[in-house]
Short mmCIF file of C-alpha atoms in Angstrom, two decimals:
data_model
loop_
_atom_site.label_atom_id
_atom_site.label_comp_id
_atom_site.label_asym_id
_atom_site.label_seq_id
_atom_site.Cartn_x
_atom_site.Cartn_y
_atom_site.Cartn_z
CA MET A 1 -16.11 9.81 -7.83
CA MET A 2 -12.82 7.94 -7.51
CA LYS A 3 -9.87 9.37 -5.63
CA LYS A 4 -6.38 7.91 -6.13
CA HIS A 5 -3.63 8.05 -3.48
CA GLN A 6 0.00 7.27 -4.24
CA ILE A 7 1.60 5.47 -1.30
CA TYR A 8 5.06 5.10 -2.81
CA LYS A 9 6.65 5.12 -6.25
CA ARG A 10 10.26 4.12 -6.73
CA ASP A 11 10.11 3.81 -10.53
CA ASN A 12 7.62 2.71 -13.22
CA TRP A 13 7.63 -0.88 -11.92
CA ASN A 14 7.71 -0.54 -8.12
CA MET A 15 4.78 1.40 -6.72
CA MET A 16 1.67 1.19 -4.59
CA THR A 17 -1.56 3.13 -5.04
CA VAL A 18 -4.92 3.13 -3.28
CA GLU A 19 -8.13 4.11 -5.04
CA VAL A 20 -11.16 5.11 -3.00
CA GLN A 21 -14.21 3.93 -4.95
CA GLY A 22 -17.18 4.93 -2.85
CA ARG A 23 -17.03 2.74 0.24
CA GLN A 24 -14.49 0.33 -1.23
CA LEU A 25 -10.69 0.70 -1.18
CA VAL A 26 -8.69 -0.86 -4.03
CA LEU A 27 -4.98 -1.21 -3.31
CA ARG A 28 -2.68 -1.96 -6.25
CA GLU A 29 0.88 -3.05 -5.61
CA ILE A 30 3.09 -3.23 -8.70
CA SER A 31 6.49 -4.90 -8.46
CA ASP A 32 9.12 -5.85 -11.00
CA GLN A 33 9.45 -9.20 -9.19
CA TRP A 34 5.79 -10.24 -8.70
CA GLY A 35 3.84 -8.18 -11.21
CA GLU A 36 0.61 -6.52 -10.09
CA GLU A 37 -1.37 -7.53 -7.03
CA THR A 38 -4.77 -6.02 -6.34
CA HIS A 39 -6.46 -6.07 -2.93
CA HIS A 40 -10.02 -4.95 -2.19
CA PHE A 41 -10.96 -3.67 1.26
CA ILE A 42 -14.33 -2.72 2.70
CA SER A 43 -12.92 -0.45 5.42
CA ARG A 44 -9.79 1.47 6.34
CA PRO A 45 -9.18 -0.61 9.50
CA GLU A 46 -9.19 -3.74 7.32
CA MET A 47 -6.61 -2.14 4.99
CA MET A 48 -4.43 -1.06 7.92
CA GLU A 49 -4.50 -4.58 9.38
CA TRP A 50 -3.32 -5.91 6.01
CA ALA A 51 -0.59 -3.22 5.90
CA LYS A 52 0.67 -4.15 9.37
CA ASN A 53 1.03 -7.77 8.23
CA ARG A 54 2.48 -6.89 4.82
CA PHE A 55 4.96 -4.34 6.15
CA ASP A 56 5.97 -6.09 9.37
CA LYS A 57 8.44 -3.72 11.00
CA GLU A 58 10.90 -6.47 12.00
CA LYS A 59 10.99 -7.97 8.48
CA PHE A 60 10.89 -4.72 6.47
CA ASP A 61 13.81 -4.42 4.01
CA GLY A 62 13.99 -0.63 4.07
CA THR A 63 14.88 2.00 6.62
CA ASP A 64 12.75 2.86 9.63
CA GLU A 65 12.01 6.25 8.07
CA GLU A 66 10.75 4.59 4.86
CA TRP A 67 8.49 2.26 6.89
CA GLN A 68 7.04 5.22 8.79
CA THR A 69 6.43 7.12 5.53
CA ILE A 70 4.53 4.19 4.00
CA MET A 71 2.40 3.66 7.11
CA ALA A 72 1.64 7.41 7.38
CA ALA A 73 0.59 7.53 3.72
CA LEU A 74 -1.77 4.58 4.25
CA LYS A 75 -3.29 6.22 7.34
CA GLU A 76 -4.03 9.38 5.31
CA VAL A 77 -6.20 7.50 2.80
#
């Protein structure tokens, strides 16, 4: 059984979802600038390490509250 988690959705072109497919996590990031990127992770710690690098707090273009919301949503997967 596959479970889908929505991390954020700004509009139809800017969103991130995570699908739990058994033991594997499939993260899809859709952007109007870069298109769709898909990442496959074996474990949640591996996904969180990627998220810390992808959403580096010092380089994040949003507010601190938005950063915390994204990280909290990823931790709940």
